[in-house]
Coordinates of C-alpha atoms in Angstrom, one line a residue:
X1 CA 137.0 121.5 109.0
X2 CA 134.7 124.2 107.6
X3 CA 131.4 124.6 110.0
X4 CA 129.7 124.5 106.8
X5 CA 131.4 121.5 105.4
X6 CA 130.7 119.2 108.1
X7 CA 127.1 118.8 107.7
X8 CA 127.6 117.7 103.7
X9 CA 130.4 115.3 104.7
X10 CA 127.7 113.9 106.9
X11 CA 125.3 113.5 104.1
X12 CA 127.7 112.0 102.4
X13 CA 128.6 109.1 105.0
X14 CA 124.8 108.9 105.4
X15 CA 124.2 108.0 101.6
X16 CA 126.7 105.6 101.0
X17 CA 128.3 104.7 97.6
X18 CA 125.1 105.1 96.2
X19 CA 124.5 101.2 95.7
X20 CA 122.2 99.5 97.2
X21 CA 122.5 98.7 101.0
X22 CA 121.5 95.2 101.9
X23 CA 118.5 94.6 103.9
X24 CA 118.1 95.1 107.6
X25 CA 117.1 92.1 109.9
X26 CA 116.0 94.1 112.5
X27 CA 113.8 97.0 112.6
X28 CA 115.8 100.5 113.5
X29 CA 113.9 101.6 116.0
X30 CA 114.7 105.5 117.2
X31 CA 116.3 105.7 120.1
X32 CA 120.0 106.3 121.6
X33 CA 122.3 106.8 118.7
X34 CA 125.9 105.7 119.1
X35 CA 128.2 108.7 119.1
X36 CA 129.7 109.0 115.7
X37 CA 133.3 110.2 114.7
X38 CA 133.1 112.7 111.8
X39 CA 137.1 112.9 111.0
X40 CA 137.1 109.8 109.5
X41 CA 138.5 110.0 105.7
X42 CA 137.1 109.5 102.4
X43 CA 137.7 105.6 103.0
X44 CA 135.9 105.3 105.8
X45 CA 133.0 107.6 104.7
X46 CA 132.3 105.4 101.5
X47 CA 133.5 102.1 102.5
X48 CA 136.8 99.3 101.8
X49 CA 134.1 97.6 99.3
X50 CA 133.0 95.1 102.2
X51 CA 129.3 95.1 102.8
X52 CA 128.8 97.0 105.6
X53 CA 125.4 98.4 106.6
X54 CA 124.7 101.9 108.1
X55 CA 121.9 102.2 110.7
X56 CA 120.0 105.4 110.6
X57 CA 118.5 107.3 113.5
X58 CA 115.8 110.5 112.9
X59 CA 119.2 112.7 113.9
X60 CA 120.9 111.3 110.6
X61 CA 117.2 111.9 108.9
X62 CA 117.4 115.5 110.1
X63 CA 121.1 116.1 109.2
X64 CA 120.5 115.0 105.5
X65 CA 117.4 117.7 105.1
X66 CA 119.7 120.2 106.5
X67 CA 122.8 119.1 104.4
X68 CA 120.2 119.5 101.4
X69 CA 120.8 115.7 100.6
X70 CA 117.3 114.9 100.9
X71 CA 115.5 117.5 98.2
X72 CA 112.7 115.7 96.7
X73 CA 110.7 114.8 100.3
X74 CA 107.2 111.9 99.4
X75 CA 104.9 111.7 102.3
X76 CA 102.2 109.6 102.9
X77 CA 99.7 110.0 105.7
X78 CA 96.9 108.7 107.8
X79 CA 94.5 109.4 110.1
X80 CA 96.6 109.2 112.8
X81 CA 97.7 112.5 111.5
X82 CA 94.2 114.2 112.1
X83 CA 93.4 112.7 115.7
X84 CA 95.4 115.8 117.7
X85 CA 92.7 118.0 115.5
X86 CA 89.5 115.8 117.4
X87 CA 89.0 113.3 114.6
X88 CA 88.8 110.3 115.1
X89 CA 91.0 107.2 113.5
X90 CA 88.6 104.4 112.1
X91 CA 89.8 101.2 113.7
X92 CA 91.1 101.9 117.2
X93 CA 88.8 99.8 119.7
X94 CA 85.9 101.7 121.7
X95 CA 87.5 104.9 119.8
X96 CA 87.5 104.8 116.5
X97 CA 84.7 105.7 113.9
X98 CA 83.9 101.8 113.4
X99 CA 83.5 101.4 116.6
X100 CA 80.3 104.0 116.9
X101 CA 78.6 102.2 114.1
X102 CA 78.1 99.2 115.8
X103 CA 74.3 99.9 117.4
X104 CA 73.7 101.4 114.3
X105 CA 71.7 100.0 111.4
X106 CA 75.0 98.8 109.2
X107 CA 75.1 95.0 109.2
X108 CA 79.2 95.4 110.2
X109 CA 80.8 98.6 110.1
X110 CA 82.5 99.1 107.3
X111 CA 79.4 98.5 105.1
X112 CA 78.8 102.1 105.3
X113 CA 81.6 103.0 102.9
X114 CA 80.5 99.9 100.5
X115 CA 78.7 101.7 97.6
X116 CA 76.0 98.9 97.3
X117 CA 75.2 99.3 100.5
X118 CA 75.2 103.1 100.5
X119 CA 72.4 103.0 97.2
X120 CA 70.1 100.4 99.6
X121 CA 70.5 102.7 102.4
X122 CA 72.6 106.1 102.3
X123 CA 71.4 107.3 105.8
X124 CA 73.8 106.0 108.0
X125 CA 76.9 107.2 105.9
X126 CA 75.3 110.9 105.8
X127 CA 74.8 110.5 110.1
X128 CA 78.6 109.8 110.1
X129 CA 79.3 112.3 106.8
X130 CA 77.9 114.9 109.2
X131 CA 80.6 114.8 111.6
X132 CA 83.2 115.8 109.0
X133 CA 80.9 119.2 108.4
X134 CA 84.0 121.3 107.4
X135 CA 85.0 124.1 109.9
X136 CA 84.2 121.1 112.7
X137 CA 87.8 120.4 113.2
X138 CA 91.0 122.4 111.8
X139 CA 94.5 121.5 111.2
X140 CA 97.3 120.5 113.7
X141 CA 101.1 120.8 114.2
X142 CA 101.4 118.2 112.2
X143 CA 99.5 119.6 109.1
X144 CA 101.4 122.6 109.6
X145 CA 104.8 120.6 109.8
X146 CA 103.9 119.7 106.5
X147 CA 103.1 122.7 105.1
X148 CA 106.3 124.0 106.2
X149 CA 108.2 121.0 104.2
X150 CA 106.3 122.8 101.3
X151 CA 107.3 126.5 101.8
X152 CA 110.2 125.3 101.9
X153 CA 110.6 123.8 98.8
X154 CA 111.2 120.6 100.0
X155 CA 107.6 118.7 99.3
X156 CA 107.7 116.9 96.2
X157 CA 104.2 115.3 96.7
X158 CA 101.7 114.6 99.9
X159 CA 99.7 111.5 99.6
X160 CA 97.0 111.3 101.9
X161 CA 94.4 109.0 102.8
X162 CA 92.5 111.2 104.6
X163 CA 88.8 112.8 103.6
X164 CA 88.6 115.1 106.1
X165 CA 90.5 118.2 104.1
X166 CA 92.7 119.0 106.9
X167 CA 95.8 118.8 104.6
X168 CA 93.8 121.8 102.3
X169 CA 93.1 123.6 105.1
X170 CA 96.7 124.1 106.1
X171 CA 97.6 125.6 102.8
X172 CA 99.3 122.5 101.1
X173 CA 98.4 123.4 97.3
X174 CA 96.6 121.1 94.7
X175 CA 99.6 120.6 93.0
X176 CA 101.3 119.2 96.1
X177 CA 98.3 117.0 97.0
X178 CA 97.1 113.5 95.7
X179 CA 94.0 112.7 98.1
X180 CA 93.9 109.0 97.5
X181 CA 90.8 108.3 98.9
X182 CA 89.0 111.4 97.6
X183 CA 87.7 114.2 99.6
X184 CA 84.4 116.3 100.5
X185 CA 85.9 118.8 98.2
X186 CA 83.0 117.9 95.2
X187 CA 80.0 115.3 94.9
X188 CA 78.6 113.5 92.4
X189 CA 74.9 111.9 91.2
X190 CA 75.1 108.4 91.4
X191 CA 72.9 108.0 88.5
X192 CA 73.1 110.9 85.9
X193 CA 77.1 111.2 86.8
X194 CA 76.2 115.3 87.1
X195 CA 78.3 117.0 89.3
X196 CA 76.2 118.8 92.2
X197 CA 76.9 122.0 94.0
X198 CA 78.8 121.6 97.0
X199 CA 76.9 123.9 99.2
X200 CA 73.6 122.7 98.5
X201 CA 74.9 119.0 99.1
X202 CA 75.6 120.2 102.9
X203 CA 72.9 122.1 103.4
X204 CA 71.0 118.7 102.9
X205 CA 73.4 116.6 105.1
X206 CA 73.4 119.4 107.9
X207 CA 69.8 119.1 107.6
X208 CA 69.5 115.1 108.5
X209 CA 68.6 114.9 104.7
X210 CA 69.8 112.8 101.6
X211 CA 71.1 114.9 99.3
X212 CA 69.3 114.3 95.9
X213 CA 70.2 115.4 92.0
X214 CA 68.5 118.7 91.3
X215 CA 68.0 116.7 87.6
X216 CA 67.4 113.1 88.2
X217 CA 66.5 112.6 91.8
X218 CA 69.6 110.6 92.6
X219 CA 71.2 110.0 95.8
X220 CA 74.3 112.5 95.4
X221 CA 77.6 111.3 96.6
X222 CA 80.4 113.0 98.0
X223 CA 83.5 112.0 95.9
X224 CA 85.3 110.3 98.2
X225 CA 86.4 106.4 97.4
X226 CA 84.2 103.7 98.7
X227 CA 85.4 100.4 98.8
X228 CA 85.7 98.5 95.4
X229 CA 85.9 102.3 93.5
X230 CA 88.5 103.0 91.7
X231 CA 91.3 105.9 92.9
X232 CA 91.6 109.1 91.5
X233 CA 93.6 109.4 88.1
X234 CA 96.0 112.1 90.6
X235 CA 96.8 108.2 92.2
X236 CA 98.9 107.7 89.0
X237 CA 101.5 110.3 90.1
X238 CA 103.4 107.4 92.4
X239 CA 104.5 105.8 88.8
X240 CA 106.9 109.1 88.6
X241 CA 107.1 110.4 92.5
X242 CA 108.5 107.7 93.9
X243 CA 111.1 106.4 92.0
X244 CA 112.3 110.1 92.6
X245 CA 111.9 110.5 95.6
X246 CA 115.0 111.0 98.2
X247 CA 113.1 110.5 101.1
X248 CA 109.8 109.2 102.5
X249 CA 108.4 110.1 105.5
X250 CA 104.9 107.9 106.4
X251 CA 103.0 109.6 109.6
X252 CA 100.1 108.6 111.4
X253 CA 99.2 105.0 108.9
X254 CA 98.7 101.6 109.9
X255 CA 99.2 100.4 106.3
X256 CA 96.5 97.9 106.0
X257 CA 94.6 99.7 103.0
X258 CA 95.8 98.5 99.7
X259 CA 96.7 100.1 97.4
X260 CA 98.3 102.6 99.6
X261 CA 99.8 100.9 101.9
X262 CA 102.3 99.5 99.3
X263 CA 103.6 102.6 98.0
X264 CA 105.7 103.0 101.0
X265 CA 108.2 99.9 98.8
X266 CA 107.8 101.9 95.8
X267 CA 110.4 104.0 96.4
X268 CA 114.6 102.9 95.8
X269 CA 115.8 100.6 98.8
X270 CA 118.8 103.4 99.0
X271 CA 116.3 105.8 99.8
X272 CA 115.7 106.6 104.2
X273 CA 112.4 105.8 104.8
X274 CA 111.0 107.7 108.3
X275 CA 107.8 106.1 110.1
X276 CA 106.3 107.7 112.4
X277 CA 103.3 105.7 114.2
X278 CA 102.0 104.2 117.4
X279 CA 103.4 100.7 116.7
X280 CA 105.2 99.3 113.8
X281 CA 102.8 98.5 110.8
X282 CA 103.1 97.2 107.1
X283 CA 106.2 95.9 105.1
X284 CA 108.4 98.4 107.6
X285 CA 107.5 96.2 110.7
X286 CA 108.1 92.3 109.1
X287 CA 110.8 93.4 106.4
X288 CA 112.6 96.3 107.0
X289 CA 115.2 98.4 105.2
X290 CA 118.6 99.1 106.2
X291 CA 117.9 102.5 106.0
X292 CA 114.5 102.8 108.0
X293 CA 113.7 104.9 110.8
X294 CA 111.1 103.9 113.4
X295 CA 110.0 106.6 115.2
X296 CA 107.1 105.1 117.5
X297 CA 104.8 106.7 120.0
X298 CA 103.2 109.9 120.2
X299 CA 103.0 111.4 116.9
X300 CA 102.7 115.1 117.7
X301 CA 105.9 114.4 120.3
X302 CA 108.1 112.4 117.1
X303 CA 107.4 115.3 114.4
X304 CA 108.3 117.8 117.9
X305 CA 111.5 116.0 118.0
X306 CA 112.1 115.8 114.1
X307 CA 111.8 119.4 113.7
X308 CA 113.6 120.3 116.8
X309 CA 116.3 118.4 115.3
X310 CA 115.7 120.4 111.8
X311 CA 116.0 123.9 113.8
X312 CA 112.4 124.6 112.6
X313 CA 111.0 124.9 115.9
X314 CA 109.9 128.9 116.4
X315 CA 109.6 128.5 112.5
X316 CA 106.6 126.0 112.6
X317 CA 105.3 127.6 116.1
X318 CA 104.9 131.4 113.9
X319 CA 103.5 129.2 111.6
X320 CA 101.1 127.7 113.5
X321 CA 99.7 131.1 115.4
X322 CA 100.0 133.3 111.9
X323 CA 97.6 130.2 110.2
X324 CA 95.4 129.7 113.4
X325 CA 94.7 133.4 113.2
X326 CA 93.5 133.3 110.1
X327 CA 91.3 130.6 110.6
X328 CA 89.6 132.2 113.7
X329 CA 89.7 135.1 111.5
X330 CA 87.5 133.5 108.7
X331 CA 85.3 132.4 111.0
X332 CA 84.1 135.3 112.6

């Protein structure tokens, strides 16, 4: 057989009659894969008509990118993506961003992102808002993994539920981008509705101050969602990018923020979905897919080993030091 034929008869095994497979017991988690014959005929590659169900491994993932059977890539992301670049996750114990609110004056810690809370007392959001200063922290491997998914040509959209920018910062284009949960991008008055200058609104929070409406004297909010708000209108690309999509890949997310967390069944149950966290989480841990990776651990080390098996490695690492050089660059 053709070198170049074998990785699209692959695909082809991989994908199945195009039906849909029947659900998986079990999670798949990654691990050692089974050798695999690829001589076996047409038969064999699209089944006798029995109801046979084929596992998938991150190998298999890879080999369909490659074969260009997976074309229209949906990714969904966390903040498990931006804790290699220094920040923080919000729920890990003694870690995580809740966990330094405690001794602070928030009567639990997620009041702070509760907008009635925010108008009786803004201060402690703006302490934490601080932190995420942009320029404090800069993209990772993993931001960079996904940018190369998008030079490429292989990202059709990037949902993230990240505020932190980090996903901007890499060079993944508005167009490409749905920030669910809002970002520091713009701000708002929460009275008047007036859009305020961005730099000014820092130069107040840098400065330990609440920012305030040049017109009405209103607390100014950054427009990122609080709890109860309503997602962006860019949300309402999901009705069109999932039901396209070919494959989803969900990084860094424990899946416990709705509605988010259930996009990742939105897409066809035909369609690999690749999840790539510290421990199972969501529908993908109590009713997995036939065709679901589970790729736990270290999530720089999976995306390593997903684009070693690509072939992207000195690709993303030239990447990495030609972006990184222009960030130290901009901040000289």
């Amino acid at each position: 057989m053709a070198q170049w034929a074998r990785p699209a008869i692959r695909a082809l095994r991989l994908w199945g009659p195009g039906g849909e497979l029947a659900w998986a017991r079990r999670p798949r988690f990654a691990g050692a894969r089974p050798p695999t014959c690829l001589s076996a005929g047409v038969a064999s590659v699209f089944g006798n008509g029995g109801d046979r169900t084929q596992e998938l491994f991150l190998q298999d993932v890879a080999e369909l990118i490659r074969a260009k059977a997976c074309q229209r890539v949906v990714v969904m992301v966390g903040a498990g993506i931006s804790t290699p670049s220094g920040i923080p996750d919000f729920r890990s114990p003694g870690t995580g961003f809740y966990s330094s609110f405690q001794h602070c004056d928030v009567p639990y810690p997620e009041a702070i992102f509760e907008l009635t809370f925010f108008l009786h007392n803004p201060r402690p959001f703006f302490t934490w808002a601080k932190k995420m200063y942009p320029g404090n922290y800069r993209p990772n491997v993993i931001h960079y993994f996904l940018r190369l998914l998008q030079d490429k040509g292989l990202l059709l959209r990037l949902y993230t539920q990240n505020i932190d920018g980090l996903e901007r910062a890499a060079g993944i284009p508005d167009s490409r981008l749905v920030e669910a949960h809002g970002s520091f991008a713009s701000a708002t008055c929460t009275v008047c509705g007036r859009a305020a200058p961005v730099e000014g609104f820092w130069a107040e929070v840098m400065g330990d101050r609440v920012p305030r409406c040049a017109v009405c004297t209103g607390v100014v909010k950054p427009d990122i969602v609080f709890f109860g708000e309503a997602l962006p209108q860019r949300f309402l690309l999901h009705v069109v990018d999932f039901p396209s999509a070919d494959l989803l890949l969900i990084l860094g997310t424990s899946l416990q923020v709705e509605p988010f967390a259930s996009l990742s069944e939105a897409v066809r149950s035909s369609v690999p979905r690749v999840f790539m966290n510290q421990e199972a989480a969501g529908s993908l841990a109590w009713r997995p897919r036939s065709r679901d990776v589970l790729q736990l651990g270290e999530l720089v080390d999976s995306v390593d080993k997903l684009v070693e098996l690509l072939g992207w490695t000195e690709e993303l690492k030239d990447l990495v030091q030609r972006e990184t050089g222009q960030l130290s660059g901009r901040d000289r």
